[in-house]
mmCIF file of C-alpha atoms in Angstrom:
data_model
loop_
_atom_site.group_PDB
_atom_site.id
_atom_site.type_symbol
_atom_site.label_atom_id
_atom_site.label_comp_id
_atom_site.label_asym_id
_atom_site.label_seq_id
_atom_site.Cartn_x
_atom_site.Cartn_y
_atom_site.Cartn_z
ATOM 1 C CA UNK A 29 102.638 77.178 89.834
ATOM 2 C CA UNK A 30 98.991 78.579 89.872
ATOM 3 C CA UNK A 31 97.904 81.617 87.762
ATOM 4 C CA UNK A 32 99.167 84.490 89.979
ATOM 5 C CA UNK A 33 102.643 83.176 90.419
ATOM 6 C CA UNK A 34 102.829 82.414 86.468
ATOM 7 C CA UNK A 35 101.677 86.408 86.144
ATOM 8 C CA UNK A 36 103.873 87.882 88.939
ATOM 9 C CA UNK A 37 106.957 86.072 87.242
ATOM 10 C CA UNK A 38 105.953 87.264 83.600
ATOM 11 C CA UNK A 39 105.425 90.789 84.819
ATOM 12 C CA UNK A 40 108.689 90.736 86.649
ATOM 13 C CA UNK A 41 110.691 89.792 83.314
ATOM 14 C CA UNK A 42 108.087 92.010 81.098
ATOM 15 C CA UNK A 43 109.149 94.954 82.987
ATOM 16 C CA UNK A 44 112.906 93.930 83.025
ATOM 17 C CA UNK A 45 112.926 93.839 79.992
ATOM 18 C CA UNK A 46 110.887 97.223 78.963
ATOM 19 C CA UNK A 47 113.233 99.038 81.808
ATOM 20 C CA UNK A 48 116.370 97.640 80.269
ATOM 21 C CA UNK A 49 115.335 98.425 76.504
ATOM 22 C CA UNK A 50 114.713 101.972 77.823
ATOM 23 C CA UNK A 51 118.151 102.513 78.933
ATOM 24 C CA UNK A 52 119.498 101.975 75.008
ATOM 25 C CA UNK A 53 117.697 104.540 73.270
ATOM 26 C CA UNK A 54 119.550 107.569 74.454
ATOM 27 C CA UNK A 55 123.197 106.699 73.933
ATOM 28 C CA UNK A 56 122.075 105.379 70.543
ATOM 29 C CA UNK A 57 120.432 108.432 69.881
ATOM 30 C CA UNK A 58 123.336 110.239 70.903
ATOM 31 C CA UNK A 59 125.133 108.402 68.745
ATOM 32 C CA UNK A 60 122.622 108.996 65.714
ATOM 33 C CA UNK A 61 123.075 112.905 66.248
ATOM 34 C CA UNK A 62 127.066 112.389 66.925
ATOM 35 C CA UNK A 63 126.026 115.036 70.317
ATOM 36 C CA UNK A 64 124.813 114.888 73.742
ATOM 37 C CA UNK A 65 123.463 118.324 72.904
ATOM 38 C CA UNK A 66 119.907 118.811 74.600
ATOM 39 C CA UNK A 67 120.806 116.358 77.555
ATOM 40 C CA UNK A 68 123.121 117.169 80.717
ATOM 41 C CA UNK A 69 125.292 114.466 82.491
ATOM 42 C CA UNK A 70 123.065 115.065 85.532
ATOM 43 C CA UNK A 71 120.766 111.824 84.614
ATOM 44 C CA UNK A 72 123.212 109.077 83.314
ATOM 45 C CA UNK A 73 125.854 110.047 86.229
ATOM 46 C CA UNK A 74 123.376 110.081 89.084
ATOM 47 C CA UNK A 75 121.464 107.185 87.575
ATOM 48 C CA UNK A 76 124.877 105.365 87.612
ATOM 49 C CA UNK A 77 125.306 105.793 91.303
ATOM 50 C CA UNK A 78 121.819 104.974 91.748
ATOM 51 C CA UNK A 79 122.042 101.317 90.418
ATOM 52 C CA UNK A 80 125.231 100.794 92.076
ATOM 53 C CA UNK A 81 123.057 101.130 95.329
ATOM 54 C CA UNK A 82 119.943 99.261 93.557
ATOM 55 C CA UNK A 83 122.220 96.410 92.528
ATOM 56 C CA UNK A 84 123.437 96.433 96.078
ATOM 57 C CA UNK A 85 120.498 96.332 97.805
ATOM 58 C CA UNK A 86 118.830 93.502 95.756
ATOM 59 C CA UNK A 87 121.732 91.181 95.737
ATOM 60 C CA UNK A 88 121.818 91.368 99.693
ATOM 61 C CA UNK A 89 117.982 91.082 100.127
ATOM 62 C CA UNK A 90 118.115 87.712 97.541
ATOM 63 C CA UNK A 91 121.345 86.302 98.991
ATOM 64 C CA UNK A 92 122.494 87.352 102.231
ATOM 65 C CA UNK A 93 121.098 84.572 105.035
ATOM 66 C CA UNK A 94 121.755 87.466 107.972
ATOM 67 C CA UNK A 95 119.730 90.096 106.384
ATOM 68 C CA UNK A 96 116.960 87.944 105.033
ATOM 69 C CA UNK A 97 116.927 86.706 108.691
ATOM 70 C CA UNK A 98 116.824 90.096 110.014
ATOM 71 C CA UNK A 99 113.915 91.064 107.508
ATOM 72 C CA UNK A 100 111.977 88.148 108.547
ATOM 73 C CA UNK A 101 112.430 88.850 112.209
ATOM 74 C CA UNK A 102 110.848 92.774 111.552
ATOM 75 C CA UNK A 103 108.035 91.384 109.188
ATOM 76 C CA UNK A 104 106.226 88.377 110.893
ATOM 77 C CA UNK A 105 108.052 85.974 109.230
ATOM 78 C CA UNK A 106 108.218 86.823 105.706
ATOM 79 C CA UNK A 107 110.919 86.770 103.235
ATOM 80 C CA UNK A 108 112.085 90.010 101.229
ATOM 81 C CA UNK A 109 110.057 90.134 97.942
ATOM 82 C CA UNK A 110 113.430 90.335 95.637
ATOM 83 C CA UNK A 111 113.694 87.919 92.567
ATOM 84 C CA UNK A 112 116.334 86.890 90.133
ATOM 85 C CA UNK A 113 115.132 89.243 87.705
ATOM 86 C CA UNK A 114 115.308 92.402 89.746
ATOM 87 C CA UNK A 115 118.968 91.597 90.427
ATOM 88 C CA UNK A 116 119.331 90.915 86.570
ATOM 89 C CA UNK A 117 117.683 94.169 86.047
ATOM 90 C CA UNK A 118 119.931 96.411 88.403
ATOM 91 C CA UNK A 119 123.559 94.986 87.093
ATOM 92 C CA UNK A 120 122.345 95.685 83.387
ATOM 93 C CA UNK A 121 121.184 99.187 84.375
ATOM 94 C CA UNK A 122 124.600 99.952 86.115
ATOM 95 C CA UNK A 123 126.380 98.898 82.902
ATOM 96 C CA UNK A 124 124.270 100.944 80.290
ATOM 97 C CA UNK A 125 124.752 103.975 82.636
ATOM 98 C CA UNK A 126 128.127 104.116 83.176
ATOM 99 C CA UNK A 127 128.681 103.673 79.094
ATOM 100 C CA UNK A 128 125.985 106.500 78.813
ATOM 101 C CA UNK A 129 127.832 108.621 80.988
ATOM 102 C CA UNK A 130 131.383 108.248 79.171
ATOM 103 C CA UNK A 131 129.447 110.051 75.933
ATOM 104 C CA UNK A 132 129.727 113.043 78.289
ATOM 105 C CA UNK A 133 132.532 112.468 80.327
ATOM 106 C CA UNK A 134 134.669 111.699 77.593
ATOM 107 C CA UNK A 135 132.918 112.655 73.723
ATOM 108 C CA UNK A 136 136.061 112.866 71.748
ATOM 109 C CA UNK A 137 136.002 108.919 72.550
ATOM 110 C CA UNK A 138 132.683 108.470 70.267
ATOM 111 C CA UNK A 139 133.557 111.284 67.986
ATOM 112 C CA UNK A 140 131.467 113.728 69.624
ATOM 113 C CA UNK A 141 131.954 117.508 69.737
ATOM 114 C CA UNK A 142 131.853 118.392 73.063
ATOM 115 C CA UNK A 143 128.365 119.950 73.968
ATOM 116 C CA UNK A 144 126.734 122.071 77.390
ATOM 117 C CA UNK A 145 126.153 120.003 80.086
ATOM 118 C CA UNK A 146 128.924 117.586 80.332
ATOM 119 C CA UNK A 147 130.117 118.716 84.102
ATOM 120 C CA UNK A 148 127.421 117.474 87.116
ATOM 121 C CA UNK A 149 125.544 120.100 88.671
ATOM 122 C CA UNK A 150 126.031 120.979 92.229
ATOM 123 C CA UNK A 151 122.448 119.790 92.837
ATOM 124 C CA UNK A 152 123.116 116.343 91.974
ATOM 125 C CA UNK A 153 127.098 116.279 93.482
ATOM 126 C CA UNK A 154 125.478 117.259 96.526
ATOM 127 C CA UNK A 155 123.233 114.519 96.301
ATOM 128 C CA UNK A 156 126.336 112.163 95.846
ATOM 129 C CA UNK A 157 127.881 113.552 98.318
ATOM 130 C CA UNK A 158 125.372 113.155 100.976
ATOM 131 C CA UNK A 159 124.259 109.925 100.213
ATOM 132 C CA UNK A 160 127.880 108.324 100.885
ATOM 133 C CA UNK A 161 128.226 110.042 104.076
ATOM 134 C CA UNK A 162 125.196 108.910 104.966
ATOM 135 C CA UNK A 163 125.633 105.395 104.575
ATOM 136 C CA UNK A 164 129.123 105.734 106.554
ATOM 137 C CA UNK A 165 127.187 107.443 109.435
ATOM 138 C CA UNK A 166 124.926 104.056 109.399
ATOM 139 C CA UNK A 167 127.665 101.394 109.295
ATOM 140 C CA UNK A 168 129.207 103.078 111.897
ATOM 141 C CA UNK A 169 126.251 103.504 113.991
ATOM 142 C CA UNK A 170 125.770 99.446 113.436
ATOM 143 C CA UNK A 171 129.477 98.541 114.074
ATOM 144 C CA UNK A 172 128.942 100.355 117.535
ATOM 145 C CA UNK A 173 125.653 98.410 118.586
ATOM 146 C CA UNK A 174 126.667 95.526 120.797
ATOM 147 C CA UNK A 175 127.056 91.921 119.056
ATOM 148 C CA UNK A 176 124.594 90.659 121.374
ATOM 149 C CA UNK A 177 121.878 93.255 120.159
ATOM 150 C CA UNK A 178 118.455 92.771 118.823
ATOM 151 C CA UNK A 179 118.320 93.376 115.172
ATOM 152 C CA UNK A 180 114.191 92.893 115.562
ATOM 153 C CA UNK A 181 114.626 96.439 117.725
ATOM 154 C CA UNK A 182 118.356 97.911 117.467
ATOM 155 C CA UNK A 183 120.161 98.793 115.154
ATOM 156 C CA UNK A 184 121.562 95.879 112.422
ATOM 157 C CA UNK A 185 123.171 95.477 108.638
ATOM 158 C CA UNK A 186 119.713 95.633 107.715
ATOM 159 C CA UNK A 187 119.312 99.154 108.520
ATOM 160 C CA UNK A 188 122.543 99.629 106.254
ATOM 161 C CA UNK A 189 120.834 97.716 103.958
ATOM 162 C CA UNK A 190 118.071 100.158 104.091
ATOM 163 C CA UNK A 191 119.454 103.028 103.998
ATOM 164 C CA UNK A 192 121.285 102.307 100.507
ATOM 165 C CA UNK A 193 117.984 101.282 99.315
ATOM 166 C CA UNK A 194 116.461 104.810 100.385
ATOM 167 C CA UNK A 195 119.879 106.647 98.557
ATOM 168 C CA UNK A 196 118.378 104.889 95.134
ATOM 169 C CA UNK A 197 114.835 106.214 96.495
ATOM 170 C CA UNK A 198 116.497 110.110 96.554
ATOM 171 C CA UNK A 199 118.306 109.799 93.426
ATOM 172 C CA UNK A 200 115.018 108.550 91.781
ATOM 173 C CA UNK A 201 113.417 111.270 93.177
ATOM 174 C CA UNK A 202 115.490 113.966 91.931
ATOM 175 C CA UNK A 203 117.295 112.123 88.690
ATOM 176 C CA UNK A 204 114.919 113.586 86.617
ATOM 177 C CA UNK A 205 114.602 117.561 87.489
ATOM 178 C CA UNK A 206 117.596 118.752 86.022
ATOM 179 C CA UNK A 207 116.836 117.537 82.782
ATOM 180 C CA UNK A 208 112.895 118.329 83.197
ATOM 181 C CA UNK A 209 114.244 122.076 84.000
ATOM 182 C CA UNK A 210 116.685 121.695 81.092
ATOM 183 C CA UNK A 211 113.515 121.091 78.651
ATOM 184 C CA UNK A 212 111.893 123.764 79.976
ATOM 185 C CA UNK A 213 114.159 126.502 79.555
ATOM 186 C CA UNK A 214 114.880 125.463 76.132
ATOM 187 C CA UNK A 215 111.152 124.967 75.701
ATOM 188 C CA UNK A 216 112.183 121.598 73.640
ATOM 189 C CA UNK A 217 112.723 118.026 74.631
ATOM 190 C CA UNK A 218 115.019 117.440 70.877
ATOM 191 C CA UNK A 219 117.766 115.317 71.995
ATOM 192 C CA UNK A 220 116.164 113.491 74.712
ATOM 193 C CA UNK A 221 114.617 110.447 73.725
ATOM 194 C CA UNK A 222 111.036 109.763 74.571
ATOM 195 C CA UNK A 223 111.152 105.887 74.188
ATOM 196 C CA UNK A 224 113.179 105.908 77.323
ATOM 197 C CA UNK A 225 110.231 107.385 79.045
ATOM 198 C CA UNK A 226 107.565 105.442 77.432
ATOM 199 C CA UNK A 227 109.377 102.397 77.984
ATOM 200 C CA UNK A 228 110.231 103.517 81.586
ATOM 201 C CA UNK A 229 106.216 104.173 82.379
ATOM 202 C CA UNK A 230 105.267 100.224 81.172
ATOM 203 C CA UNK A 231 107.916 99.058 83.406
ATOM 204 C CA UNK A 232 106.781 100.520 86.470
ATOM 205 C CA UNK A 233 103.316 99.826 85.718
ATOM 206 C CA UNK A 234 104.207 96.330 85.591
ATOM 207 C CA UNK A 235 106.593 96.512 88.570
ATOM 208 C CA UNK A 236 103.683 97.738 90.992
ATOM 209 C CA UNK A 237 101.647 94.720 89.685
ATOM 210 C CA UNK A 238 104.206 92.290 90.387
ATOM 211 C CA UNK A 239 104.748 94.077 94.039
ATOM 212 C CA UNK A 240 100.847 93.786 94.783
ATOM 213 C CA UNK A 241 100.532 90.094 93.032
ATOM 214 C CA UNK A 242 103.474 88.738 95.348
ATOM 215 C CA UNK A 243 102.450 90.472 98.345
ATOM 216 C CA UNK A 244 98.288 88.933 97.784
ATOM 217 C CA UNK A 245 100.062 85.730 97.381
ATOM 218 C CA UNK A 246 102.061 86.059 100.833
ATOM 219 C CA UNK A 247 98.798 87.192 102.059
ATOM 220 C CA UNK A 248 100.607 89.769 104.408
ATOM 221 C CA UNK A 249 101.295 93.698 102.656
ATOM 222 C CA UNK A 250 104.599 93.802 104.142
ATOM 223 C CA UNK A 251 105.538 93.182 101.094
ATOM 224 C CA UNK A 252 105.069 96.377 100.048
ATOM 225 C CA UNK A 253 105.889 97.978 103.266
ATOM 226 C CA UNK A 254 109.013 96.204 103.896
ATOM 227 C CA UNK A 255 110.019 97.065 100.416
ATOM 228 C CA UNK A 256 109.308 100.455 100.126
ATOM 229 C CA UNK A 257 112.076 101.184 97.544
ATOM 230 C CA UNK A 258 110.249 98.788 95.004
ATOM 231 C CA UNK A 259 106.879 100.245 95.479
ATOM 232 C CA UNK A 260 108.127 103.861 95.354
ATOM 233 C CA UNK A 261 110.113 103.787 92.567
ATOM 234 C CA UNK A 262 106.938 102.535 89.704
ATOM 235 C CA UNK A 263 105.129 105.403 91.100
ATOM 236 C CA UNK A 264 107.856 108.303 91.161
ATOM 237 C CA UNK A 265 108.932 107.297 87.778
ATOM 238 C CA UNK A 266 105.950 107.278 86.265
ATOM 239 C CA UNK A 267 104.601 110.578 87.328
ATOM 240 C CA UNK A 268 108.468 111.991 86.271
ATOM 241 C CA UNK A 269 107.547 109.630 82.600
ATOM 242 C CA UNK A 270 103.947 111.941 82.859
ATOM 243 C CA UNK A 271 105.367 115.200 82.735
ATOM 244 C CA UNK A 272 107.910 113.951 79.960
ATOM 245 C CA UNK A 273 105.496 112.717 77.904
ATOM 246 C CA UNK A 274 103.526 116.247 78.489
ATOM 247 C CA UNK A 275 106.671 118.087 77.353
ATOM 248 C CA UNK A 276 107.317 116.350 73.923
ATOM 249 C CA UNK A 277 103.659 115.611 72.917
ATOM 250 C CA UNK A 278 101.901 118.295 74.110
ATOM 251 C CA UNK A 279 104.332 121.257 75.450
ATOM 252 C CA UNK A 280 106.965 121.253 73.057
ATOM 253 C CA UNK A 281 105.611 119.286 70.397
ATOM 254 C CA UNK A 282 107.990 119.595 67.140
ATOM 255 C CA UNK A 283 106.170 121.808 64.615
ATOM 256 C CA UNK A 284 108.490 121.279 61.524
ATOM 257 C CA UNK A 285 111.619 122.178 60.402
ATOM 258 C CA UNK A 286 111.996 126.185 61.242
ATOM 259 C CA UNK A 287 111.441 125.112 64.830
ATOM 260 C CA UNK A 288 114.185 122.388 64.387
ATOM 261 C CA UNK A 289 116.334 124.779 63.399
ATOM 262 C CA UNK A 290 115.536 127.507 66.097
ATOM 263 C CA UNK A 291 115.632 124.483 68.927
ATOM 264 C CA UNK A 292 118.895 123.299 67.811
ATOM 265 C CA UNK A 293 120.296 126.811 67.726
ATOM 266 C CA UNK A 294 119.364 127.065 71.265
ATOM 267 C CA UNK A 295 120.719 124.008 72.169
ATOM 268 C CA UNK A 296 123.986 124.500 71.006
ATOM 269 C CA UNK A 297 124.171 128.105 72.914
ATOM 270 C CA UNK A 298 123.080 126.591 75.676
ATOM 271 C CA UNK A 299 125.510 127.399 78.895
ATOM 272 C CA UNK A 300 125.784 125.999 82.154
ATOM 273 C CA UNK A 301 123.429 128.513 83.791
ATOM 274 C CA UNK A 302 120.347 126.939 81.764
ATOM 275 C CA UNK A 303 120.717 123.942 84.416
ATOM 276 C CA UNK A 304 119.568 122.947 87.333
ATOM 277 C CA UNK A 305 122.600 124.369 89.604
#
């Protein structure tokens, strides 16, 4: 194993650990506060859907001979740059996000008082519904394609997997927006864990670094163009992370107990109209 191969594997497991740890900070903060106030269900709910898509995408790309062969036909014989740690990360993220979502849908089971923001917004429900419809349409298109069609130029099951991956990408593009707006309207980040943002930022940097190293080692940048989701996920998430860090450390920095009391009061009387519907 060369140094770059070792570095790629090391970065892969570190970003997996960093991203995986980031999912625990919000549910643990909710448990400590015995409340989900200051946050909305939109983020964990659509994140759960997104990681179902991401788990399917990674698992199929890694283990399906049919999909890997179709990918190779379209990418000069190269194989997908998906590693075992990608599957481990996606599976773990799905489970933790699903558990977090129950804190909003069933707060009494956790001993929480019901807080505002426990119903998904129309934006998030629309994204989920549209994503499911899009995947179903592509499946029917592939099923209607002649069996002897060339998967390199015609519709193939690889396109279904790509559609699922774009669902994850779309969800990444919009999943943070409701919470950003919620913070802006409340002029506070109280209740929103900054540690999930910091760990996510570190993971994004290392994810892109690993993808770049893998593409360099293969001598072909189809590792980026053929795996746009992994590349885009790191970039988009980091942009959102920077905005959240600006909100937390600059715009709505905690100045003292008086401000805490004011923020708590505002959060507790926040109605659904404060969300991005």
